[in-house]
Coordinates of C-alpha atoms and ligand atoms in Angstrom, one line a residue:
M123 CA -19.9 34.5 0.2
T124 CA -18.4 37.9 -0.8
T125 CA -14.7 38.3 -0.4
D126 CA -13.2 41.6 0.8
L127 CA -12.3 42.1 -2.8
G128 CA -16.0 42.4 -3.4
V129 CA -16.2 39.3 -5.6
Q130 CA -19.0 36.8 -5.4
I131 CA -17.7 33.2 -4.8
S132 CA -20.1 30.3 -5.3
H133 CA -21.0 28.3 -2.1
S134 CA -19.5 25.2 -3.7
I135 CA -16.0 26.4 -3.3
P136 CA -14.2 25.4 -0.1
V137 CA -13.2 28.5 1.8
N138 CA -10.8 28.8 4.7
P139 CA -12.0 31.8 6.7
D140 CA -8.8 31.8 8.8
G141 CA -6.5 31.9 5.8
W142 CA -4.9 34.4 3.6
T143 CA -6.9 36.5 1.1
G144 CA -5.4 38.7 -1.4
L145 CA -4.5 39.5 -5.0
L146 CA -1.8 37.3 -6.5
D147 CA 0.2 38.3 -9.6
L148 CA 1.3 35.3 -11.6
G149 CA 3.3 36.6 -14.6
G150 CA 0.9 39.5 -15.1
L151 CA -2.2 37.5 -14.4
V152 CA -3.8 38.9 -11.3
L153 CA -5.9 36.5 -9.3
P154 CA -8.0 37.0 -6.2
L155 CA -7.0 34.1 -4.0
L156 CA -8.1 32.5 -0.7
A157 CA -5.5 30.1 0.8
G158 CA -4.5 28.6 4.1
G159 CA -1.7 31.1 4.4
E160 CA 0.6 33.4 2.5
P161 CA 1.7 32.2 -1.0
R162 CA 5.5 31.4 -1.2
R163 CA 6.9 32.7 -4.5
V164 CA 9.0 30.4 -6.5
S165 CA 9.3 32.5 -9.7
P166 CA 7.4 35.4 -11.2
S167 CA 4.7 33.0 -12.5
E168 CA 4.8 30.3 -9.8
V169 CA 3.9 30.0 -6.1
L170 CA 3.6 27.4 -3.5
L171 CA 0.5 27.5 -1.3
P172 CA 0.1 26.0 2.2
P173 CA -1.8 22.7 2.7
G174 CA -5.6 22.8 2.9
A175 CA -8.3 24.4 0.9
V176 CA -7.4 26.9 -1.9
S177 CA -9.7 28.9 -4.2
L178 CA -9.2 31.6 -6.7
L179 CA -11.2 33.6 -9.2
H180 CA -10.0 33.5 -12.8
P181 CA -10.9 35.6 -15.7
F182 CA -11.0 32.9 -18.4
G183 CA -14.8 32.3 -18.4
D184 CA -16.1 29.2 -20.2
T185 CA -12.8 27.6 -21.1
D186 CA -11.1 24.2 -21.1
F187 CA -10.4 22.4 -17.9
F188 CA -7.8 19.6 -17.5
R189 CA -9.3 16.8 -15.4
H190 CA -6.9 14.3 -13.9
G191 CA -8.1 10.8 -12.8
W192 CA -7.3 9.2 -9.5
N193 CA -6.1 5.8 -10.5
S194 CA -4.6 4.2 -13.6
W195 CA -8.0 3.6 -15.2
S196 CA -9.6 6.9 -14.4
P197 CA -10.5 9.4 -17.2
S198 CA -7.9 12.2 -17.8
G199 CA -8.1 14.9 -20.4
W200 CA -9.4 18.4 -21.3
R201 CA -13.1 19.3 -21.4
C202 CA -14.8 22.6 -22.0
L203 CA -16.4 23.8 -18.8
S204 CA -19.8 24.2 -20.6
D205 CA -19.7 20.6 -21.7
A206 CA -20.5 17.7 -19.4
P207 CA -17.7 16.9 -16.9
L208 CA -15.2 14.2 -17.9
R209 CA -16.2 11.3 -15.5
I210 CA -17.7 7.9 -15.4
Y211 CA -21.5 8.0 -16.0
G212 CA -24.2 5.6 -15.4
S213 CA -22.6 3.0 -13.2
E214 CA -21.8 3.2 -9.5
E215 CA -19.9 -0.1 -9.8
R216 CA -17.6 1.3 -12.5
L217 CA -17.1 4.5 -10.6
L218 CA -16.0 2.6 -7.5
T219 CA -13.6 0.5 -9.4
A220 CA -12.1 3.0 -11.8
D221 CA -12.0 6.4 -10.0
D222 CA -12.2 8.2 -6.7
S223 CA -15.9 7.7 -6.2
R224 CA -15.9 9.3 -2.8
N225 CA -15.0 12.7 -4.3
D226 CA -16.9 12.4 -7.5
T227 CA -18.8 15.6 -8.6
P228 CA -21.5 14.6 -11.1
Q229 CA -22.5 18.2 -11.7
A230 CA -19.1 19.9 -11.7
H231 CA -15.7 19.6 -13.4
S232 CA -13.2 18.2 -10.9
G233 CA -10.4 15.7 -10.8
S234 CA -7.7 14.2 -8.6
G235 CA -4.4 15.8 -7.6
V236 CA -4.2 18.4 -10.3
G237 CA -6.3 20.5 -12.5
A238 CA -5.7 23.3 -15.1
L239 CA -7.4 25.9 -17.1
R240 CA -6.5 27.3 -20.5
S241 CA -6.5 31.1 -21.0
S242 CA -7.6 32.8 -24.2
D243 CA -4.0 33.2 -25.4
G244 CA -3.4 29.4 -24.9
R245 CA -1.4 29.7 -21.7
V246 CA -2.3 27.4 -18.8
L247 CA -3.0 28.0 -15.1
I248 CA -2.2 24.8 -13.2
L249 CA -3.1 23.9 -9.6
G250 CA -1.4 20.8 -8.4
A251 CA -1.1 19.0 -5.0
L252 CA 2.4 18.1 -3.7
G253 CA 1.1 15.7 -1.0
L254 CA -1.4 13.0 -0.3
G255 CA -4.7 13.3 1.6
A256 CA -6.8 12.8 -1.6
P257 CA -6.4 16.2 -3.0
R258 CA -9.1 17.3 -5.5
V259 CA -9.1 20.2 -8.0
G260 CA -12.1 21.6 -9.7
A261 CA -13.2 24.6 -11.7
T262 CA -16.2 26.7 -12.8
P263 CA -16.2 29.5 -15.4
S264 CA -15.1 31.9 -12.7
T265 CA -13.2 29.8 -10.1
L266 CA -10.5 27.2 -9.6
W267 CA -10.4 25.4 -6.3
G268 CA -8.4 22.8 -4.5
N269 CA -9.5 20.7 -1.5
V270 CA -8.2 17.8 0.6
E271 CA -9.6 15.2 3.0
V272 CA -6.7 15.8 5.3
K273 CA -4.0 18.4 5.0
A274 CA -0.8 16.7 3.8
G275 CA 1.2 18.8 1.4
E276 CA 1.6 22.2 -0.3
W277 CA 0.0 23.2 -3.6
F278 CA 1.8 24.4 -6.7
L279 CA 0.1 27.2 -8.6
G280 CA 1.7 28.2 -11.9
F281 CA 0.8 30.1 -15.1
G282 CA 2.6 29.7 -18.5
D283 CA 3.1 27.5 -21.5
E284 CA 1.2 24.2 -21.1
V285 CA 4.2 21.9 -21.6
A286 CA 6.3 24.0 -19.3
V287 CA 3.9 24.2 -16.4
F288 CA 3.1 20.5 -16.4
S289 CA 6.8 19.7 -16.6
R290 CA 7.5 22.0 -13.7
Y291 CA 4.7 20.3 -11.7
A292 CA 6.1 16.9 -12.4
Q293 CA 9.5 18.0 -11.3
L294 CA 8.1 19.3 -8.0
L295 CA 6.1 16.0 -7.5
A296 CA 9.4 14.1 -7.9
D297 CA 11.1 16.4 -5.3
H298 CA 8.2 16.1 -2.8
L299 CA 7.1 12.5 -3.2
G300 CA 10.1 10.8 -4.9
S301 CA 10.8 9.3 -8.3
R302 CA 12.5 6.2 -9.6
D303 CA 14.5 5.7 -12.7
S304 CA 14.5 2.0 -13.3
H305 CA 13.6 0.8 -16.8
A306 CA 11.2 -2.1 -17.5
G307 CA 12.7 -2.6 -20.9
R308 CA 10.6 -4.4 -23.6
V309 CA 7.8 -6.4 -22.2
W310 CA 5.8 -9.3 -23.5
C311 CA 2.6 -9.7 -21.5
S312 CA 0.2 -12.6 -21.7
W313 CA -3.1 -10.7 -21.1
Y314 CA -4.2 -9.2 -24.4
S315 CA -4.0 -12.5 -26.3
Y316 CA -4.7 -15.3 -23.9
Y317 CA -6.5 -13.5 -21.1
E318 CA -7.1 -15.9 -18.2
G319 CA -6.5 -18.9 -20.6
I320 CA -2.7 -19.2 -19.9
S321 CA -1.1 -22.4 -18.8
E322 CA 2.4 -23.8 -18.3
A323 CA 2.4 -25.2 -21.8
I324 CA 1.1 -22.1 -23.5
I325 CA 3.7 -19.9 -21.8
E326 CA 6.4 -22.4 -22.7
G327 CA 5.2 -22.2 -26.3
C328 CA 5.3 -18.4 -26.2
I329 CA 8.8 -18.4 -24.9
D330 CA 10.0 -20.7 -27.7
D331 CA 8.1 -18.7 -30.4
L332 CA 9.6 -15.4 -29.3
G333 CA 13.0 -16.8 -30.4
D334 CA 15.6 -14.1 -30.5
L335 CA 13.2 -11.2 -30.5
P336 CA 14.7 -8.5 -28.2
F337 CA 12.2 -8.7 -25.3
D338 CA 13.6 -8.1 -21.8
V339 CA 10.6 -9.3 -19.8
I340 CA 8.0 -12.1 -20.2
Q341 CA 5.2 -11.3 -17.8
L342 CA 2.4 -13.7 -16.9
D343 CA -0.8 -12.0 -16.3
D344 CA -4.0 -13.1 -14.5
G345 CA -4.8 -16.8 -14.8
W346 CA -2.0 -18.5 -12.9
E347 CA -3.4 -18.2 -9.4
R348 CA -5.8 -20.4 -7.5
A349 CA -8.1 -17.5 -6.9
V350 CA -7.8 -13.7 -6.6
G351 CA -6.8 -13.6 -2.9
D352 CA -5.1 -17.0 -3.0
W353 CA -1.7 -16.5 -4.5
Q354 CA -0.6 -20.0 -5.2
A355 CA -0.2 -21.8 -8.6
N356 CA -3.4 -23.3 -9.9
D357 CA -3.7 -26.7 -11.7
K358 CA -2.7 -25.2 -15.0
F359 CA 0.7 -24.5 -13.5
A360 CA 1.1 -27.9 -11.9
A361 CA 4.9 -27.9 -11.9
G362 CA 4.8 -24.7 -9.8
M363 CA 5.5 -21.1 -10.6
A364 CA 9.3 -21.6 -10.1
T365 CA 9.4 -23.9 -13.1
T366 CA 7.8 -21.3 -15.4
A367 CA 10.0 -18.5 -14.0
Q368 CA 13.1 -20.6 -14.6
R369 CA 12.0 -21.3 -18.2
I370 CA 11.7 -17.5 -18.8
T371 CA 15.0 -16.8 -17.2
A372 CA 16.7 -19.6 -19.2
S373 CA 15.6 -17.8 -22.4
G374 CA 17.6 -14.8 -21.2
R375 CA 14.7 -12.7 -20.0
R376 CA 13.4 -11.4 -16.7
A377 CA 10.4 -13.3 -15.3
G378 CA 7.3 -11.1 -14.7
L379 CA 4.1 -11.9 -12.7
W380 CA 0.7 -10.3 -12.2
L381 CA -0.8 -10.2 -8.8
A382 CA -3.7 -8.2 -7.2
P383 CA -2.2 -8.5 -3.7
F384 CA -4.6 -6.3 -1.7
I385 CA -7.9 -7.8 -3.0
A386 CA -9.8 -11.0 -2.5
L387 CA -12.8 -12.5 -4.2
P388 CA -15.6 -13.5 -1.7
S389 CA -15.1 -17.1 -2.7
S390 CA -11.3 -17.1 -2.1
V391 CA -10.0 -19.1 0.8
F392 CA -8.4 -15.9 2.2
A393 CA -11.8 -14.0 2.3
C394 CA -13.6 -17.0 3.7
E395 CA -11.2 -17.9 6.4
R396 CA -9.9 -14.4 7.4
R397 CA -12.9 -12.0 7.2
D398 CA -11.4 -10.2 10.2
L399 CA -8.5 -9.1 8.0
L400 CA -10.6 -7.3 5.4
I401 CA -11.4 -3.6 5.4
H402 CA -15.0 -3.2 6.8
D403 CA -17.7 -0.8 6.0
G404 CA -19.8 1.2 8.4
D405 CA -22.2 -1.7 9.1
G406 CA -19.3 -4.0 10.1
E407 CA -19.5 -6.0 6.9
P408 CA -16.5 -6.6 4.6
M409 CA -16.4 -3.5 2.4
I410 CA -16.9 -4.0 -1.4
A411 CA -13.8 -2.5 -3.0
G412 CA -14.8 -2.9 -6.6
Y413 CA -16.3 -5.2 -9.3
N414 CA -14.6 -7.5 -11.7
W415 CA -14.6 -11.3 -12.5
G416 CA -18.4 -11.1 -12.6
G417 CA -18.9 -9.7 -9.1
P418 CA -17.6 -7.7 -6.2
Y419 CA -14.3 -8.2 -4.3
Y420 CA -13.0 -7.2 -0.9
C421 CA -9.8 -5.5 0.2
L422 CA -7.3 -6.6 2.8
D423 CA -6.7 -4.3 5.7
T424 CA -3.1 -3.5 5.0
T425 CA -2.7 -1.7 8.3
H426 CA -3.3 -5.0 10.2
P427 CA 0.0 -6.7 11.3
E428 CA -1.4 -10.1 10.2
V429 CA -2.1 -8.8 6.7
Q430 CA 1.5 -7.4 6.6
D431 CA 2.7 -10.9 7.6
H432 CA 0.6 -12.4 4.9
L433 CA 2.1 -10.0 2.3
R434 CA 5.6 -10.9 3.5
T435 CA 4.8 -14.6 3.0
V436 CA 3.2 -14.0 -0.5
F437 CA 6.0 -11.8 -1.8
K438 CA 8.8 -13.9 -0.3
S439 CA 7.4 -16.9 -2.3
V440 CA 7.1 -14.8 -5.5
R441 CA 10.8 -13.7 -5.1
D442 CA 11.9 -17.3 -4.3
W443 CA 10.0 -18.5 -7.4
G444 CA 12.3 -16.2 -9.4
F445 CA 10.0 -13.3 -10.4
S446 CA 11.6 -9.9 -10.2
Y447 CA 9.1 -7.9 -12.4
L448 CA 5.7 -7.5 -10.8
K449 CA 2.5 -6.0 -12.3
L450 CA 0.6 -5.2 -9.1
D451 CA -3.0 -4.7 -10.0
F452 CA -6.2 -3.3 -8.4
V453 CA -4.0 -1.8 -5.8
Y454 CA -6.2 1.4 -5.5
A455 CA -8.5 -0.8 -3.2
A456 CA -6.0 -0.3 -0.3
A457 CA -6.6 3.4 -0.7
L458 CA -10.4 3.4 -0.3
E459 CA -12.1 4.8 2.7
G460 CA -13.2 2.1 5.2
R461 CA -12.7 0.8 8.7
R462 CA -9.2 -0.3 9.3
Y463 CA -7.2 -1.7 12.2
Q464 CA -5.1 1.5 12.4
Q465 CA -6.5 5.0 12.0
V466 CA -4.5 6.4 9.1
H467 CA -5.6 8.3 6.1
R468 CA -6.5 6.0 3.2
E469 CA -3.8 7.2 0.8
Q470 CA -1.2 7.0 3.6
A471 CA -2.3 3.4 4.3
Y472 CA -1.9 2.6 0.6
R473 CA 1.5 4.2 0.4
E474 CA 2.7 2.2 3.4
A475 CA 1.4 -1.0 1.9
I476 CA 3.2 -0.6 -1.4
A477 CA 6.3 0.5 0.5
L478 CA 6.2 -2.8 2.4
I479 CA 6.1 -4.7 -0.9
R480 CA 9.1 -2.7 -2.1
E481 CA 10.9 -3.6 1.1
I482 CA 10.2 -7.3 0.7
M483 CA 11.0 -7.4 -3.1
G484 CA 14.1 -5.2 -2.8
E485 CA 15.3 -2.2 -4.7
D486 CA 16.2 -4.3 -7.8
A487 CA 12.7 -5.6 -8.4
Y488 CA 10.7 -3.7 -11.1
L489 CA 7.3 -2.8 -9.7
L490 CA 4.6 -1.7 -12.1
G491 CA 1.4 -0.4 -10.5
C492 CA -1.9 -0.9 -12.2
G493 CA -5.2 0.4 -11.0
A494 CA -2.9 2.5 -8.9
P495 CA -3.6 6.0 -7.5
M496 CA -1.0 8.3 -9.1
L497 CA 0.3 10.6 -6.3
P498 CA 0.4 8.0 -3.5
S499 CA 2.5 5.7 -5.8
M500 CA 5.3 8.1 -6.5
G501 CA 8.7 7.2 -5.4
I502 CA 7.8 3.6 -4.8
F503 CA 6.5 2.1 -8.1
D504 CA 9.0 2.1 -11.0
G505 CA 6.2 2.3 -13.5
V506 CA 2.5 3.0 -13.4
R507 CA -0.3 2.2 -16.0
V508 CA -1.6 5.5 -17.0
G509 CA -4.9 4.6 -18.7
P510 CA -7.7 2.0 -18.9
D511 CA -7.2 -1.3 -20.6
V512 CA -6.5 -1.2 -24.3
A513 CA -8.2 -3.7 -26.6
A514 CA -7.8 -4.9 -30.2
F515 CA -10.8 -2.5 -31.1
W516 CA -11.2 1.2 -31.0
E517 CA -14.3 1.8 -29.0
N518 CA -16.9 -0.1 -27.1
A519 CA -20.0 1.7 -28.5
E520 CA -22.3 0.0 -26.0
R521 CA -20.7 2.0 -23.1
P522 CA -20.5 5.6 -24.4
G523 CA -20.7 7.2 -21.0
D524 CA -17.7 5.3 -19.6
P525 CA -14.3 6.8 -20.6
S526 CA -12.7 4.2 -18.3
G527 CA -14.1 1.3 -20.4
I528 CA -11.7 -0.9 -22.3
G529 CA -10.7 0.0 -25.9
A530 CA -7.9 1.7 -27.7
K531 CA -9.7 5.1 -27.8
N532 CA -10.1 5.5 -24.0
A533 CA -6.6 4.0 -23.3
F534 CA -5.1 6.5 -25.7
E535 CA -7.0 9.6 -24.4
A536 CA -6.1 9.0 -20.7
S537 CA -2.5 7.9 -21.4
I538 CA -1.5 10.8 -23.7
H539 CA -2.7 13.2 -21.1
R540 CA -0.4 11.7 -18.5
Q541 CA 2.7 11.8 -20.6
W542 CA 4.0 14.7 -18.5
L543 CA 4.3 12.3 -15.5
R544 CA 7.4 10.6 -17.1
P545 CA 9.9 12.3 -14.9
V546 CA 8.3 10.7 -11.8
F547 CA 7.9 7.1 -13.0
E548 CA 7.7 5.1 -16.2
T549 CA 4.3 5.7 -17.9
D550 CA 2.7 2.5 -19.2
P551 CA 0.0 3.2 -21.9
D552 CA -0.7 -0.5 -22.1
V553 CA 0.2 -2.9 -24.9
V554 CA 0.6 -2.2 -28.6
F555 CA -0.8 -4.5 -31.3
F556 CA 1.1 -5.6 -34.3
R557 CA -1.3 -8.3 -35.3
R558 CA -4.0 -7.7 -37.9
R559 CA -5.5 -11.1 -37.2
R560 CA -7.9 -11.2 -34.3
S561 CA -8.0 -7.4 -34.3
L562 CA -10.5 -4.7 -35.4
L563 CA -7.9 -2.0 -35.3
D564 CA -7.1 -0.5 -38.7
D565 CA -3.5 0.3 -39.7
D566 CA -3.7 3.9 -38.7
Q567 CA -4.9 3.0 -35.2
R568 CA -2.2 0.4 -34.8
Q569 CA 0.4 2.9 -35.8
M570 CA -1.0 5.5 -33.4
L571 CA -0.7 3.0 -30.5
Q572 CA 2.9 2.2 -31.5
D573 CA 3.6 6.0 -31.5
L574 CA 1.9 6.4 -28.2
A575 CA 4.1 3.8 -26.6
R576 CA 7.2 5.5 -28.2
V577 CA 6.2 8.9 -26.8
L578 CA 5.3 7.5 -23.3
G579 CA 8.6 5.4 -23.4
F580 CA 7.1 2.0 -22.4
L581 CA 7.1 -0.8 -24.9
S582 CA 4.9 -3.9 -24.5
T583 CA 2.9 -6.2 -26.6
S584 CA 0.8 -9.4 -26.0
D585 CA 0.9 -10.6 -29.6
P586 CA 1.9 -14.3 -29.8
M587 CA 4.3 -14.8 -32.6
P588 CA 2.2 -17.4 -34.6
W589 CA -0.5 -14.7 -34.8
L590 CA 1.8 -12.4 -36.8
S591 CA 2.7 -12.4 -40.5
A592 CA 6.3 -12.2 -41.4
E593 CA 5.8 -8.5 -42.2
E594 CA 4.2 -7.8 -38.8
R595 CA 7.0 -9.7 -37.1
A596 CA 9.5 -7.5 -38.9
E597 CA 7.6 -4.4 -37.8
L598 CA 7.7 -5.6 -34.2
R599 CA 11.4 -6.3 -34.3
A600 CA 12.1 -2.8 -35.7
W601 CA 9.9 -1.2 -33.0
L602 CA 11.7 -3.1 -30.3
L603 CA 15.2 -2.3 -31.6
E604 CA 14.9 1.4 -32.4
S605 CA 15.7 4.2 -30.0
P606 CA 13.7 7.0 -31.6
M607 CA 14.6 10.7 -31.2
I608 CA 11.4 12.3 -29.7
E609 CA 10.9 16.1 -29.7
P610 CA 7.8 17.6 -28.1
L611 CA 6.3 20.3 -30.3
G612 CA 3.2 20.8 -28.1
S613 CA 1.3 18.9 -25.5
L614 CA -0.1 16.5 -28.1
E615 CA 2.3 16.9 -30.9
F616 CA 5.7 15.3 -31.3
R617 CA 8.5 14.8 -33.9
I618 CA 9.5 11.2 -33.8
D619 CA 12.7 10.6 -35.9
G620 CA 11.8 13.6 -38.0
R621 CA 8.2 12.5 -38.6
I622 CA 5.5 14.8 -37.2
V623 CA 3.0 12.9 -35.0
D624 CA 0.0 15.0 -34.1
F625 CA -2.3 13.1 -31.6
N626 CA -4.8 16.0 -31.8
R627 CA -6.3 14.3 -34.8
W628 CA -7.5 11.3 -32.8
G629 CA -10.5 13.1 -31.4
T630 CA -9.4 13.2 -27.8
G631 CA -12.6 14.7 -26.7
Y632 CA -10.7 18.0 -26.5
V633 CA -12.1 20.5 -29.0
P634 CA -10.1 23.8 -28.8
T635 CA -12.5 26.6 -28.0
A636 CA -12.4 29.9 -30.0
G637 CA -9.2 31.8 -29.5
T638 CA -7.1 29.0 -28.2
V639 CA -3.9 28.2 -29.9
A640 CA -3.0 24.6 -30.4
G641 CA 0.7 23.6 -30.4
Ligands
9PG193 C1 -6.3 -9.0 -15.4 C2 -6.4 -7.6 -16.0 C3 -5.2 -7.1 -16.7 C4 -5.3 -5.7 -17.1 C5 -5.6 -4.8 -15.9 C6 -6.8 -5.3 -15.2 O1 -12.1 -0.9 -14.2 N1 -12.2 -2.1 -14.2 O2 -13.3 -2.7 -13.9 C7 -11.2 -2.9 -14.7 C8 -11.2 -4.3 -14.6 C9 -10.2 -5.1 -15.1 C10 -9.0 -4.5 -15.5 C11 -9.0 -3.1 -15.6 C12 -10.0 -2.3 -15.1 O3 -8.0 -5.2 -16.0 O4 -5.7 -3.5 -16.2 O5 -4.1 -5.2 -17.8 O6 -4.0 -7.3 -15.9 O7 -6.7 -6.7 -14.8 O8 -7.5 -9.4 -14.8

């Protein structure tokens, strides 16, 4: 179409013909804009736009676009518009599990919730949603657009210094969707050493081996439950989960537990006996909500009163066992599109489901979301994992098209590009390794992960003490005890206790284009 400003807009841009069209001045940057109504000025370089579709023309041409992923594991970072979009390639299964597959744009640069463009002088134009409804932001060399599945909240549009505009957006998100300020403290998590191989005896050994190391939480990960979907202790925890929780508590720490409360494997008792309580697809079959553990899994219909009763039973047990730190995983599944008992937008259904868990567990419980959609989690989760799984290796070279694949490189790139979310909830970049044994990471990479955790403000490791040398154990102790002074020098550059840490050197996939100023 051609606007009354005489500018050609590509047909791929959502346009609201009943809305407001005009020229908007953002700190001297004049932008032709189409929006659902008149912009509301917040400052000379910031406006709020009404809910619904938004599009504007920008003068930056082929520049860098900030792409933000939907859930914890989704790719986030900067990519040049003339490069291939940052997304998951080559696997529908991975896309369904680790991003908002419904709104994926294989040929175009787009992301969830927020997007941004870099101008030739290094300043950044940001468009970010302040509500749910699965907001999407995308760009071409001449346009920046925002769209939603249902109108739910305003948009923030701002232009300025990169760190300042993201920080302003985070502040507005906290104002609109809520924020929490609980601290997880220092966490030991069983996943990145024992994986599903945990048992009562192994955890007991770990507690003993941790000795007086200053951990605040010992968190059991996947491997304790009868099945994904059946949240009772399996035979490896024959004395029951309360026994392990008491052992952790007796060591002076908070007991933490992993659950994936909204999903169920097809072989679980829950899925077999209560198919009627699962989200269904258009054919009336249980909807496949993702793939892991060697196959597909389903999702509980959290809008169904009987599922809500089931969640009350599960979480009341968990609380009674003595766990008050929960890593709630694969939770995005409750925010997928499907047939539910109640007609409510998928992100709203998700938000109500996690709000129910918060209500059952109480305000004092620490709730860490994993595989969690970012915006719908705000104000309810205390912490959220902000990248894909780390691993004791840098990169899985067999899956080059999958930036959500496990490995330190992908975990780093996504997490560092979500550091700006810290005012909303604690940002968990996943565990850090101190061990050299059973690891392919070199010392530089280990140190980078340790710095990443410092900068994101969330400290966790899975290293069992017997796997560490005396020197590594001393490093771990020092890292747990310090409270470093961290000064941001740029979006990817920090001064940590006087030491300059420049994450740009880790090849984040972001290559500054000619004329841009880094830092
Ligand atoms: C336990 C693990 C650990 C881990 C979680 C999560 O995209 N995926 O297919 C995908 C699968 C598994 C996964 C993450 C992503 O791991 O992140 O910390 O708790 O579950 O099973």
